[in-house]
């Protein structure tokens, strides 16, 4: 039956990844005391029953240990406790509770936790109806056993999203970058969360995977339940719960329009990214996960301008060893078939904390200002050497560049270059092939200090990659992943743009390549301005590349330079925004008239 229009609820948030997804909700709720409930597919029934089996086995082992401890109690207490534990053990061997849970998993296709809670509720209701004190005490035992099983089930490591049905929409209090890394776009249609801002790493992951997403939606978990139908409108920044007919029809119409536009843009794949007056621009992709290699090729990227290597360290207990990292990188280098792969060394900390790095480090009161990125790498020598060796080995298979995150001083770059030289020598001595000379070593310009000292950094760096995401955050003192200040996060602030210009010019004077790999590189509002500043290399999520290319192919570089000069003379981001918008409206009209 179609949902009634009356149930429809529209919740606003920050649209962090464009597109429209329509699907069935799976709520991931990690708050204490909340039990996850979701539907499973027919194929997953056996795995879910196994999960229950593991929880039962765990419970039996816990009871066995308790029995051992009970043996050390004084006589009567030991006897009493022993009876109780025996009764519990018995329930875990064969009981109505377990039979019913298995039955519900199979018949209703719900997860083990949900089946367990439902069975406990039903048995409790029946016992209550008997109003017998003996039965009430028995119910207490059943409940205790049930709670033990529930705890075991909920402590089991996350199964990711492999069990959910195709077209599922994930709704959570918070979706971490590690959660997003587990979302296979062939299964997950989109996601929404109560926390999170526009430029956090989770938002970037959503764009990379092409999943419509809305973050910072207050009251989200109170408004939806697993099984509800929702629309995630990442373009408009809203989630519609139980949409009525009119809303659904509109969402489907927009989905069709987007599909048509994507198909039209696909025709640009092999066209050069060259302006009307013949200036070529190198359009590369940022890569979060190896599965984006296909997308990079599909959009005709000129290389990978930023490989965020954190994916190798996520959703695992131990960091990958050198061989594993080398194999992953080698496949990517070979996959790029001669186009450069820019490998950024691990950027853990800040808003990317969920990584297994094999060292304990304190996030501190200000994680973004703490032991993050290059600072951690220079401290955790074994971790860093392993990564550098793997990159050096992969560099023997094709063009590789090495990029260092969160650089603030010349010394950091020089220390890494010395270390790379030593590691190269060691590898060669043991007969392992490495690129010769060393791969180019670049610095992220993402901290105001780096932008302001770009002149001196250019003495040690072979290239710059301007990271406007962090540059905006650190310049404006706005947490890029915090929904409460998301409205203040503004890369158009003149302070940010001046730092971008400063770094771009320093790079040009030093004769080294400068790219922009922050999210503004894939934002059409900025394209003309960035080209006008003299930038000729942009790296972005694959989904954005065709649109940026189309824009560049309609631009005249002289107009872009005039625009940039005008913008740099403005003192206020609102004026900057309206100047860019006016320019872009004209450009849009030219594109539409094509
Ligand atoms: C940036 O800060 O702009 C950047 C590209 O790096 P990340 O988003 O991974 O921090
Ligand atoms: Mg950054």
Coordinates of C-alpha atoms and ligand atoms in Angstrom, one line a residue:
X1 CA 0.0 0.0 0.0
X2 CA 1.4 3.4 -0.8
X3 CA 2.3 5.4 2.3
X4 CA -0.2 8.1 3.2
X5 CA 0.8 11.7 2.5
X6 CA 0.1 12.5 6.2
X7 CA 3.0 10.4 7.4
X8 CA 5.5 12.3 5.3
X9 CA 8.1 14.2 7.2
X10 CA 10.9 16.4 5.8
X11 CA 14.1 16.7 7.8
X12 CA 16.7 19.3 6.9
X13 CA 20.4 18.9 7.0
X14 CA 23.7 19.5 5.2
X15 CA 23.6 18.0 1.7
X16 CA 27.1 16.7 1.4
X17 CA 26.9 14.5 -1.6
X18 CA 24.5 15.3 -4.5
X19 CA 21.9 13.0 -6.0
X20 CA 18.7 11.5 -5.0
X21 CA 18.3 8.0 -3.4
X22 CA 15.0 6.3 -2.6
X23 CA 15.2 3.2 -0.4
X24 CA 14.5 1.3 2.7
X25 CA 16.1 2.4 6.0
X26 CA 18.6 0.4 7.9
X27 CA 19.3 2.2 11.3
X28 CA 22.7 1.7 12.7
X29 CA 22.3 2.8 16.3
X30 CA 25.3 2.5 18.5
X31 CA 23.9 4.3 21.4
X32 CA 23.9 2.4 24.7
X33 CA 20.8 0.4 25.3
X34 CA 19.6 0.5 21.8
X35 CA 19.3 -2.7 20.0
X36 CA 20.0 -2.8 16.2
X37 CA 17.0 -3.9 14.1
X38 CA 17.2 -4.7 10.4
X39 CA 15.9 -6.9 7.7
X40 CA 18.2 -9.6 6.2
X41 CA 18.1 -11.3 2.9
X42 CA 17.2 -15.0 2.4
X43 CA 20.9 -15.8 1.6
X44 CA 22.0 -14.2 4.9
X45 CA 19.7 -16.3 7.1
X46 CA 22.4 -19.0 7.6
X47 CA 25.1 -16.5 8.5
X48 CA 22.7 -14.8 11.0
X49 CA 21.9 -18.1 12.6
X50 CA 25.7 -18.8 12.8
X51 CA 26.1 -15.4 14.5
X52 CA 23.5 -16.4 17.0
X53 CA 25.3 -19.8 17.4
X54 CA 28.6 -17.9 18.2
X55 CA 26.8 -15.7 20.7
X56 CA 25.4 -18.9 22.4
X57 CA 28.9 -20.6 22.4
X58 CA 30.3 -17.4 23.9
X59 CA 27.6 -17.4 26.6
X60 CA 28.3 -21.0 27.5
X61 CA 32.0 -20.3 27.9
X62 CA 31.2 -17.3 30.1
X63 CA 28.9 -19.5 32.3
X64 CA 31.5 -22.2 32.5
X65 CA 34.0 -19.6 33.8
X66 CA 31.4 -18.3 36.3
X67 CA 30.9 -21.9 37.5
X68 CA 34.6 -22.2 38.1
X69 CA 34.6 -19.0 40.2
X70 CA 31.4 -20.2 42.0
X71 CA 33.4 -23.2 43.1
X72 CA 35.6 -20.9 45.1
X73 CA 32.6 -19.6 47.1
X74 CA 31.6 -20.9 50.5
X75 CA 29.5 -24.1 50.6
X76 CA 25.8 -22.9 50.5
X77 CA 26.4 -19.9 48.2
X78 CA 28.3 -22.1 45.8
X79 CA 25.5 -24.6 45.7
X80 CA 22.8 -22.0 45.1
X81 CA 24.8 -20.2 42.4
X82 CA 25.7 -23.5 40.8
X83 CA 22.0 -24.4 40.4
X84 CA 21.3 -21.1 38.8
X85 CA 24.2 -21.4 36.4
X86 CA 23.1 -24.9 35.5
X87 CA 19.6 -23.6 34.7
X88 CA 21.1 -21.0 32.5
X89 CA 23.4 -23.4 30.7
X90 CA 20.4 -25.7 30.1
X91 CA 18.5 -22.8 28.5
X92 CA 21.5 -22.3 26.2
X93 CA 21.4 -26.0 25.1
X94 CA 17.8 -26.3 24.0
X95 CA 15.1 -24.0 25.0
X96 CA 12.0 -22.4 23.7
X97 CA 13.8 -19.1 23.7
X98 CA 16.5 -20.3 21.3
X99 CA 14.1 -22.2 19.1
X100 CA 11.9 -19.1 18.8
X101 CA 14.9 -16.8 18.0
X102 CA 16.1 -19.2 15.2
X103 CA 12.5 -19.4 13.9
X104 CA 12.1 -15.6 13.8
X105 CA 15.4 -15.1 12.0
X106 CA 14.3 -17.6 9.4
X107 CA 10.6 -16.7 9.0
X108 CA 10.7 -12.9 9.5
X109 CA 14.2 -12.4 8.1
X110 CA 15.2 -10.1 10.9
X111 CA 18.6 -9.8 12.6
X112 CA 19.4 -12.0 15.6
X113 CA 19.3 -9.1 18.1
X114 CA 15.8 -8.1 16.9
X115 CA 14.6 -11.7 17.0
X116 CA 15.9 -12.1 20.5
X117 CA 14.2 -9.0 21.9
X118 CA 11.0 -9.9 20.2
X119 CA 11.1 -13.5 21.6
X120 CA 11.9 -12.3 25.1
X121 CA 8.9 -9.9 25.0
X122 CA 6.6 -12.6 23.8
X123 CA 7.6 -15.1 26.4
X124 CA 7.4 -12.4 29.1
X125 CA 3.8 -11.5 28.1
X126 CA 2.8 -15.2 28.3
X127 CA 4.3 -15.6 31.7
X128 CA 2.7 -12.4 33.0
X129 CA -0.7 -13.8 31.9
X130 CA -0.2 -16.8 34.2
X131 CA 0.4 -14.5 37.2
X132 CA 2.3 -17.2 39.0
X133 CA 5.2 -16.1 41.3
X134 CA 7.3 -19.2 40.4
X135 CA 6.8 -18.4 36.7
X136 CA 7.8 -14.8 37.3
X137 CA 11.1 -16.0 38.8
X138 CA 11.7 -18.3 35.9
X139 CA 11.1 -15.3 33.6
X140 CA 13.9 -13.4 35.4
X141 CA 16.3 -16.3 34.5
X142 CA 15.2 -16.3 30.9
X143 CA 15.7 -12.6 30.7
X144 CA 19.2 -12.8 32.1
X145 CA 20.2 -15.4 29.6
X146 CA 18.6 -13.3 26.9
X147 CA 20.6 -10.2 28.0
X148 CA 23.8 -12.2 28.0
X149 CA 23.2 -13.3 24.5
X150 CA 22.3 -9.8 23.4
X151 CA 25.6 -8.4 24.9
X152 CA 27.5 -11.1 23.0
X153 CA 25.7 -10.4 19.8
X154 CA 26.2 -6.6 20.0
X155 CA 29.9 -6.9 20.9
X156 CA 30.6 -9.0 17.8
X157 CA 32.7 -7.1 15.3
X158 CA 30.6 -5.1 12.8
X159 CA 29.6 -7.2 9.8
X160 CA 29.7 -4.0 7.8
X161 CA 26.8 -3.7 5.4
X162 CA 27.2 -7.0 3.5
X163 CA 24.0 -8.3 5.0
X164 CA 21.6 -5.5 4.0
X165 CA 19.4 -5.7 1.0
X166 CA 20.2 -3.8 -2.3
X167 CA 19.0 -0.2 -2.3
X168 CA 19.3 0.2 1.5
X169 CA 19.6 3.7 3.0
X170 CA 21.8 3.7 6.1
X171 CA 20.7 6.1 8.8
X172 CA 22.9 6.6 11.9
X173 CA 23.7 9.0 14.7
X174 CA 27.2 9.2 13.1
X175 CA 28.7 7.6 10.0
X176 CA 32.5 7.5 10.4
X177 CA 34.9 7.4 7.4
X178 CA 35.5 3.8 8.3
X179 CA 31.8 3.0 8.1
X180 CA 31.6 4.7 4.8
X181 CA 34.5 2.7 3.5
X182 CA 32.4 -0.4 4.1
X183 CA 29.5 0.8 1.9
X184 CA 29.4 -0.9 -1.4
X185 CA 27.4 1.4 -3.8
X186 CA 25.9 -1.6 -5.4
X187 CA 24.1 -2.3 -2.1
X188 CA 23.8 1.0 -0.3
X189 CA 21.8 3.7 -2.1
X190 CA 22.6 6.6 0.2
X191 CA 23.0 7.6 3.8
X192 CA 22.0 10.1 6.4
X193 CA 23.3 11.0 9.9
X194 CA 22.6 13.3 12.8
X195 CA 26.2 14.4 13.1
X196 CA 28.8 15.6 10.6
X197 CA 29.6 18.6 8.4
X198 CA 30.1 19.3 4.7
X199 CA 33.8 18.8 4.4
X200 CA 34.5 16.1 6.9
X201 CA 36.1 12.9 5.6
X202 CA 32.8 11.1 5.7
X203 CA 31.3 13.7 3.3
X204 CA 34.2 13.2 0.9
X205 CA 33.8 9.5 1.0
X206 CA 30.1 9.8 0.1
X207 CA 31.0 12.0 -2.9
X208 CA 33.8 9.6 -3.9
X209 CA 31.4 6.7 -3.8
X210 CA 28.7 8.7 -5.6
X211 CA 26.3 8.0 -2.7
X212 CA 23.7 10.8 -2.0
X213 CA 24.2 11.8 1.6
X214 CA 22.8 14.3 4.1
X215 CA 24.6 14.9 7.4
X216 CA 23.8 17.0 10.4
X217 CA 20.1 16.1 10.5
X218 CA 18.9 16.8 14.0
X219 CA 16.3 14.5 15.4
X220 CA 17.0 12.0 12.7
X221 CA 17.0 8.8 14.8
X222 CA 13.8 9.7 16.5
X223 CA 12.1 10.2 13.2
X224 CA 13.0 7.0 11.3
X225 CA 12.9 3.3 12.0
X226 CA 14.5 0.4 10.1
X227 CA 12.2 -0.6 7.3
X228 CA 10.8 2.9 6.7
X229 CA 10.9 4.2 3.2
X230 CA 12.9 7.4 2.8
X231 CA 14.3 9.7 0.1
X232 CA 17.9 11.0 0.7
X233 CA 18.1 14.2 -1.3
X234 CA 21.8 15.1 -1.2
X235 CA 21.4 17.9 -3.6
X236 CA 18.8 19.8 -1.5
X237 CA 20.1 18.6 1.9
X238 CA 17.0 16.9 3.2
X239 CA 15.7 13.5 4.1
X240 CA 12.0 12.7 3.5
X241 CA 10.6 10.0 5.7
X242 CA 7.6 8.0 4.4
X243 CA 7.3 10.2 1.3
X244 CA 3.9 10.6 -0.3
X245 CA 3.1 10.0 -4.0
X246 CA 3.9 13.5 -5.1
X247 CA 7.3 13.6 -3.4
X248 CA 8.2 10.1 -4.8
X249 CA 7.3 11.1 -8.3
X250 CA 9.4 14.2 -8.0
X251 CA 12.4 12.3 -6.7
X252 CA 12.1 9.7 -9.5
X253 CA 11.9 12.5 -12.1
X254 CA 15.1 14.1 -10.7
X255 CA 16.8 10.7 -10.7
X256 CA 16.0 10.3 -14.4
X257 CA 17.2 13.8 -15.2
X258 CA 20.5 13.2 -13.4
X259 CA 21.0 9.9 -15.2
X260 CA 20.5 11.6 -18.5
X261 CA 23.0 14.3 -17.6
X262 CA 25.6 11.8 -16.5
X263 CA 25.2 9.9 -19.8
X264 CA 25.7 13.2 -21.7
X265 CA 28.8 14.1 -19.7
X266 CA 30.2 10.6 -20.3
X267 CA 30.8 11.7 -23.9
X268 CA 33.5 14.1 -22.7
X269 CA 35.7 11.2 -21.5
X270 CA 38.3 11.4 -24.3
X271 CA 38.0 15.2 -25.0
X272 CA 40.8 17.3 -23.7
X273 CA 40.3 19.7 -20.8
X274 CA 41.3 22.7 -22.8
X275 CA 39.9 26.2 -22.6
X276 CA 38.4 28.0 -25.6
X277 CA 41.7 29.9 -26.0
X278 CA 43.8 26.7 -25.9
X279 CA 45.1 26.5 -22.3
X280 CA 45.2 22.9 -21.1
X281 CA 44.4 21.8 -17.6
X282 CA 45.3 18.6 -16.0
X283 CA 42.2 17.0 -14.4
X284 CA 43.0 14.3 -11.9
X285 CA 41.1 12.3 -9.4
X286 CA 41.2 12.0 -5.6
X287 CA 41.0 8.4 -4.6
X288 CA 39.7 7.1 -1.3
X289 CA 39.3 3.4 -2.1
X290 CA 40.8 1.2 -4.8
X291 CA 37.3 0.5 -6.2
X292 CA 37.4 4.1 -7.6
X293 CA 40.0 3.1 -10.1
X294 CA 37.3 2.1 -12.6
X295 CA 35.6 5.5 -12.0
X296 CA 38.9 7.3 -12.6
X297 CA 39.3 5.5 -15.9
X298 CA 35.6 6.0 -16.9
X299 CA 36.0 9.8 -16.6
X300 CA 39.3 9.9 -18.4
X301 CA 41.4 11.2 -15.5
X302 CA 44.9 12.4 -16.2
X303 CA 46.1 10.6 -13.1
X304 CA 45.5 10.4 -9.4
X305 CA 46.2 13.7 -7.8
X306 CA 45.6 12.4 -4.3
X307 CA 45.5 8.9 -3.1
X308 CA 44.3 8.9 0.6
X309 CA 46.1 5.9 1.9
X310 CA 44.0 5.7 5.1
X311 CA 41.7 3.1 3.5
X312 CA 44.5 0.5 4.0
X313 CA 44.4 1.0 7.7
X314 CA 40.7 1.1 8.3
X315 CA 38.3 -1.6 9.7
X316 CA 41.1 -3.8 10.9
X317 CA 42.9 -4.5 14.1
X318 CA 46.5 -4.4 12.9
X319 CA 48.2 -2.2 10.2
X320 CA 49.0 -3.9 6.9
X321 CA 52.6 -5.1 6.5
X322 CA 54.9 -3.8 3.8
X323 CA 54.0 -6.6 1.3
X324 CA 50.3 -6.0 1.6
X325 CA 50.7 -2.2 1.1
X326 CA 53.1 -2.7 -1.8
X327 CA 50.7 -5.1 -3.5
X328 CA 47.8 -2.7 -3.2
X329 CA 49.9 0.2 -4.5
X330 CA 51.4 -1.8 -7.3
X331 CA 47.9 -2.7 -8.5
X332 CA 46.9 0.9 -8.5
X333 CA 50.1 2.1 -10.3
X334 CA 49.6 -0.6 -12.9
X335 CA 45.9 0.2 -13.1
X336 CA 46.7 3.8 -14.0
X337 CA 48.6 2.6 -17.0
X338 CA 51.3 5.3 -17.2
X339 CA 49.3 8.2 -15.6
X340 CA 50.8 9.4 -12.3
X341 CA 49.6 8.1 -9.0
X342 CA 50.1 10.6 -6.2
X343 CA 50.4 8.6 -2.9
X344 CA 49.8 10.7 0.2
X345 CA 51.4 9.2 3.3
X346 CA 49.0 8.3 6.1
X347 CA 46.9 11.2 7.4
X348 CA 45.5 9.7 10.5
X349 CA 44.2 11.8 13.4
X350 CA 41.9 14.8 13.3
X351 CA 38.6 13.6 11.6
X352 CA 40.2 10.4 10.4
X353 CA 40.8 8.6 13.7
X354 CA 39.6 5.1 12.9
X355 CA 42.8 3.6 11.6
X356 CA 44.9 0.7 12.9
X357 CA 48.4 2.2 13.0
X358 CA 49.9 -0.2 15.6
X359 CA 50.9 2.7 18.0
X360 CA 48.9 4.2 20.8
X361 CA 48.5 7.9 20.5
X362 CA 46.3 10.3 22.4
X363 CA 43.9 12.4 20.4
X364 CA 44.3 15.1 23.0
X365 CA 41.8 17.9 23.6
X366 CA 42.3 19.3 20.1
X367 CA 42.8 16.4 17.8
X368 CA 43.1 18.6 14.7
X369 CA 46.0 20.3 16.3
X370 CA 47.5 17.2 17.7
X371 CA 49.6 14.2 16.6
X372 CA 48.1 14.1 13.1
X373 CA 49.4 13.2 9.7
X374 CA 53.1 13.8 9.1
X375 CA 53.6 14.5 12.8
X376 CA 52.4 11.0 13.7
X377 CA 54.5 9.5 10.8
X378 CA 57.7 11.1 12.0
X379 CA 57.0 9.9 15.5
X380 CA 56.0 6.3 14.6
X381 CA 59.1 5.4 12.6
X382 CA 58.3 1.8 12.0
X383 CA 54.9 2.6 10.7
X384 CA 56.3 5.3 8.4
X385 CA 59.3 3.3 7.1
X386 CA 56.9 0.4 6.2
X387 CA 54.7 2.7 4.2
X388 CA 57.7 4.5 2.5
X389 CA 59.3 1.2 1.6
X390 CA 56.0 0.0 0.1
X391 CA 55.6 3.2 -1.9
X392 CA 59.2 3.0 -3.2
X393 CA 58.7 -0.6 -4.3
X394 CA 55.5 0.3 -6.1
X395 CA 57.3 3.2 -7.8
X396 CA 59.3 0.7 -9.8
X397 CA 56.0 -0.2 -11.7
X398 CA 55.0 3.2 -13.0
X399 CA 55.0 7.0 -12.3
X400 CA 54.5 7.7 -8.6
X401 CA 54.6 10.9 -6.6
X402 CA 54.8 11.0 -2.8
X403 CA 52.8 13.6 -1.0
X404 CA 53.2 14.6 2.7
X405 CA 50.1 15.7 4.6
X406 CA 49.9 18.6 7.1
X407 CA 53.4 20.0 6.4
X408 CA 54.3 23.1 8.4
X409 CA 58.0 23.3 8.1
X410 CA 60.9 22.8 5.7
X411 CA 62.5 20.5 8.1
X412 CA 59.7 17.9 7.9
X413 CA 60.1 17.6 4.1
X414 CA 63.9 17.4 4.4
X415 CA 63.7 14.7 7.1
X416 CA 61.4 12.6 4.9
X417 CA 63.7 13.1 1.8
X418 CA 66.7 11.9 3.8
X419 CA 64.8 8.9 5.0
X420 CA 63.6 8.0 1.5
X421 CA 67.2 8.2 0.3
X422 CA 68.3 5.8 3.0
X423 CA 65.4 3.4 2.4
X424 CA 66.0 3.4 -1.4
X425 CA 69.7 2.5 -0.8
X426 CA 68.7 -0.3 1.6
X427 CA 66.1 -1.7 -0.8
X428 CA 68.5 -1.6 -3.8
X429 CA 71.2 -3.3 -1.7
X430 CA 68.9 -6.2 -1.1
X431 CA 68.1 -6.3 -4.8
X432 CA 64.6 -4.8 -4.7
X433 CA 63.7 -2.5 -7.7
X434 CA 62.9 1.1 -6.9
X435 CA 62.3 4.1 -9.2
X436 CA 65.5 6.0 -10.0
X437 CA 65.7 8.9 -9.3
X438 CA 63.5 9.0 -6.2
X439 CA 59.8 9.8 -7.0
X440 CA 58.9 13.5 -6.7
X441 CA 58.3 14.5 -3.1
X442 CA 55.5 17.0 -2.6
X443 CA 53.9 18.9 0.3
X444 CA 50.3 19.5 1.0
X445 CA 49.6 23.1 1.6
X446 CA 46.8 22.8 4.0
X447 CA 47.9 24.7 7.1
X448 CA 48.2 28.5 7.0
X449 CA 51.9 28.2 8.0
X450 CA 52.6 26.2 4.9
X451 CA 50.8 28.6 2.6
X452 CA 52.6 31.6 4.2
X453 CA 56.0 29.9 4.0
X454 CA 55.4 28.3 0.6
X455 CA 58.4 30.2 -0.8
X456 CA 60.8 28.4 1.6
X457 CA 58.9 25.1 1.4
X458 CA 59.4 25.2 -2.4
X459 CA 63.2 24.8 -1.8
X460 CA 62.6 21.3 -0.4
X461 CA 59.4 20.2 -2.2
X462 CA 59.1 19.0 -5.8
X463 CA 55.5 20.0 -6.0
X464 CA 52.6 21.4 -4.0
X465 CA 49.1 20.2 -3.5
X466 CA 46.8 22.8 -2.0
X467 CA 44.3 21.2 0.4
X468 CA 41.6 23.7 0.7
X469 CA 39.6 21.5 3.1
X470 CA 42.0 21.8 5.9
X471 CA 43.3 25.2 4.8
X472 CA 39.7 26.6 5.3
X473 CA 39.4 24.8 8.6
X474 CA 42.7 26.0 10.1
X475 CA 42.5 29.5 8.7
X476 CA 38.9 30.1 9.9
X477 CA 39.2 28.0 13.1
X478 CA 36.1 26.1 11.9
X479 CA 35.9 22.3 12.4
X480 CA 35.1 21.0 9.0
X481 CA 33.3 18.0 10.3
X482 CA 31.1 19.7 12.9
X483 CA 27.5 20.3 11.9
X484 CA 27.1 23.1 14.5
X485 CA 29.5 25.4 12.7
X486 CA 29.0 24.0 9.2
X487 CA 27.3 27.2 8.1
X488 CA 30.5 29.1 9.0
X489 CA 32.8 26.9 6.9
X490 CA 33.5 29.0 3.9
X491 CA 36.4 28.5 1.5
X492 CA 35.3 31.7 -0.2
X493 CA 36.5 33.7 2.8
X494 CA 39.1 36.2 1.4
X495 CA 41.6 35.0 4.0
X496 CA 41.5 31.5 2.5
X497 CA 41.7 32.7 -1.1
X498 CA 44.7 34.9 -0.3
X499 CA 46.5 31.9 1.1
X500 CA 45.7 29.9 -2.0
X501 CA 46.9 32.7 -4.2
X502 CA 50.1 33.1 -2.1
X503 CA 50.9 29.4 -2.4
X504 CA 50.1 29.2 -6.1
X505 CA 52.4 32.1 -6.8
X506 CA 55.2 30.8 -4.7
X507 CA 55.0 27.5 -6.6
X508 CA 55.1 29.3 -9.9
X509 CA 58.1 31.4 -8.9
X510 CA 59.9 28.2 -7.9
X511 CA 58.9 26.5 -11.1
X512 CA 57.3 23.6 -9.4
X513 CA 53.8 22.1 -10.2
X514 CA 51.0 23.2 -8.0
X515 CA 47.6 21.5 -7.9
X516 CA 44.5 22.0 -5.9
X517 CA 43.1 18.8 -4.4
X518 CA 40.7 20.1 -1.8
X519 CA 37.0 19.9 -2.5
X520 CA 36.9 23.3 -4.2
X521 CA 38.8 21.7 -7.1
X522 CA 35.6 19.8 -7.9
X523 CA 33.2 22.7 -7.2
X524 CA 32.1 24.4 -10.4
X525 CA 31.7 27.7 -8.7
X526 CA 35.5 27.9 -8.2
X527 CA 36.7 26.6 -11.6
X528 CA 37.2 29.9 -13.5
X529 CA 38.6 31.6 -10.4
X530 CA 41.2 28.9 -9.9
X531 CA 42.3 28.9 -13.5
X532 CA 42.4 32.7 -13.3
X533 CA 44.9 32.4 -10.4
X534 CA 47.1 30.5 -12.8
X535 CA 46.4 27.0 -11.5
X536 CA 46.5 24.3 -14.1
X537 CA 46.1 21.1 -12.2
X538 CA 42.9 20.2 -10.3
X539 CA 42.2 16.9 -8.5
X540 CA 38.7 15.9 -7.4
X541 CA 36.3 13.1 -6.7
X542 CA 35.7 11.2 -10.0
X543 CA 32.0 12.2 -10.1
X544 CA 32.9 15.9 -10.4
X545 CA 35.5 15.6 -13.2
X546 CA 33.2 15.6 -16.2
X547 CA 31.3 18.7 -15.1
X548 CA 34.6 20.6 -14.4
X549 CA 35.9 19.5 -17.8
X550 CA 32.8 20.8 -19.6
X551 CA 33.2 24.1 -17.8
X552 CA 36.8 24.5 -18.7
X553 CA 36.0 23.7 -22.4
X554 CA 33.7 26.8 -22.4
X555 CA 36.0 29.1 -20.6
X556 CA 38.3 31.8 -21.9
X557 CA 41.4 32.2 -19.8
X558 CA 41.5 35.9 -20.2
X559 CA 38.0 36.2 -18.7
X560 CA 39.2 33.9 -15.9
X561 CA 42.2 36.1 -15.1
X562 CA 40.0 39.2 -15.0
X563 CA 37.5 37.4 -12.7
X564 CA 40.3 36.3 -10.3
X565 CA 41.8 39.8 -10.2
X566 CA 38.4 41.2 -9.4
X567 CA 37.7 38.6 -6.7
X568 CA 41.0 39.1 -5.1
X569 CA 40.2 42.8 -4.6
X570 CA 37.0 42.0 -2.7
X571 CA 37.0 42.0 1.0
X572 CA 33.9 40.1 1.8
X573 CA 32.9 36.5 1.0
X574 CA 29.3 37.4 0.3
X575 CA 30.5 39.8 -2.5
X576 CA 32.9 37.1 -3.7
X577 CA 30.1 34.6 -3.9
X578 CA 27.9 36.9 -5.8
X579 CA 30.7 37.8 -8.2
X580 CA 31.5 34.2 -8.9
X581 CA 27.8 33.3 -9.2
X582 CA 27.2 36.1 -11.8
X583 CA 30.2 34.9 -13.8
X584 CA 29.0 31.3 -13.6
X585 CA 25.5 32.1 -14.6
X586 CA 26.7 33.5 -17.9
X587 CA 29.0 30.5 -18.4
X588 CA 26.1 28.2 -17.6
X589 CA 24.0 29.9 -20.3
X590 CA 26.8 29.3 -22.8
X591 CA 27.0 25.6 -21.8
X592 CA 23.2 25.2 -22.0
X593 CA 23.1 26.8 -25.4
X594 CA 25.7 24.3 -26.8
Ligands
LIG1 C1 42.4 18.9 2.2 O1 42.6 19.1 3.4 O2 42.0 19.8 1.4 C2 42.7 17.6 1.6 C3 42.7 17.4 0.3 O3 43.0 16.6 2.5 P1 41.9 15.8 3.3 O4 40.6 16.2 2.9 O5 42.2 14.4 3.1 O6 42.3 16.2 4.7
LIG2 MG1 43.8 17.7 4.5

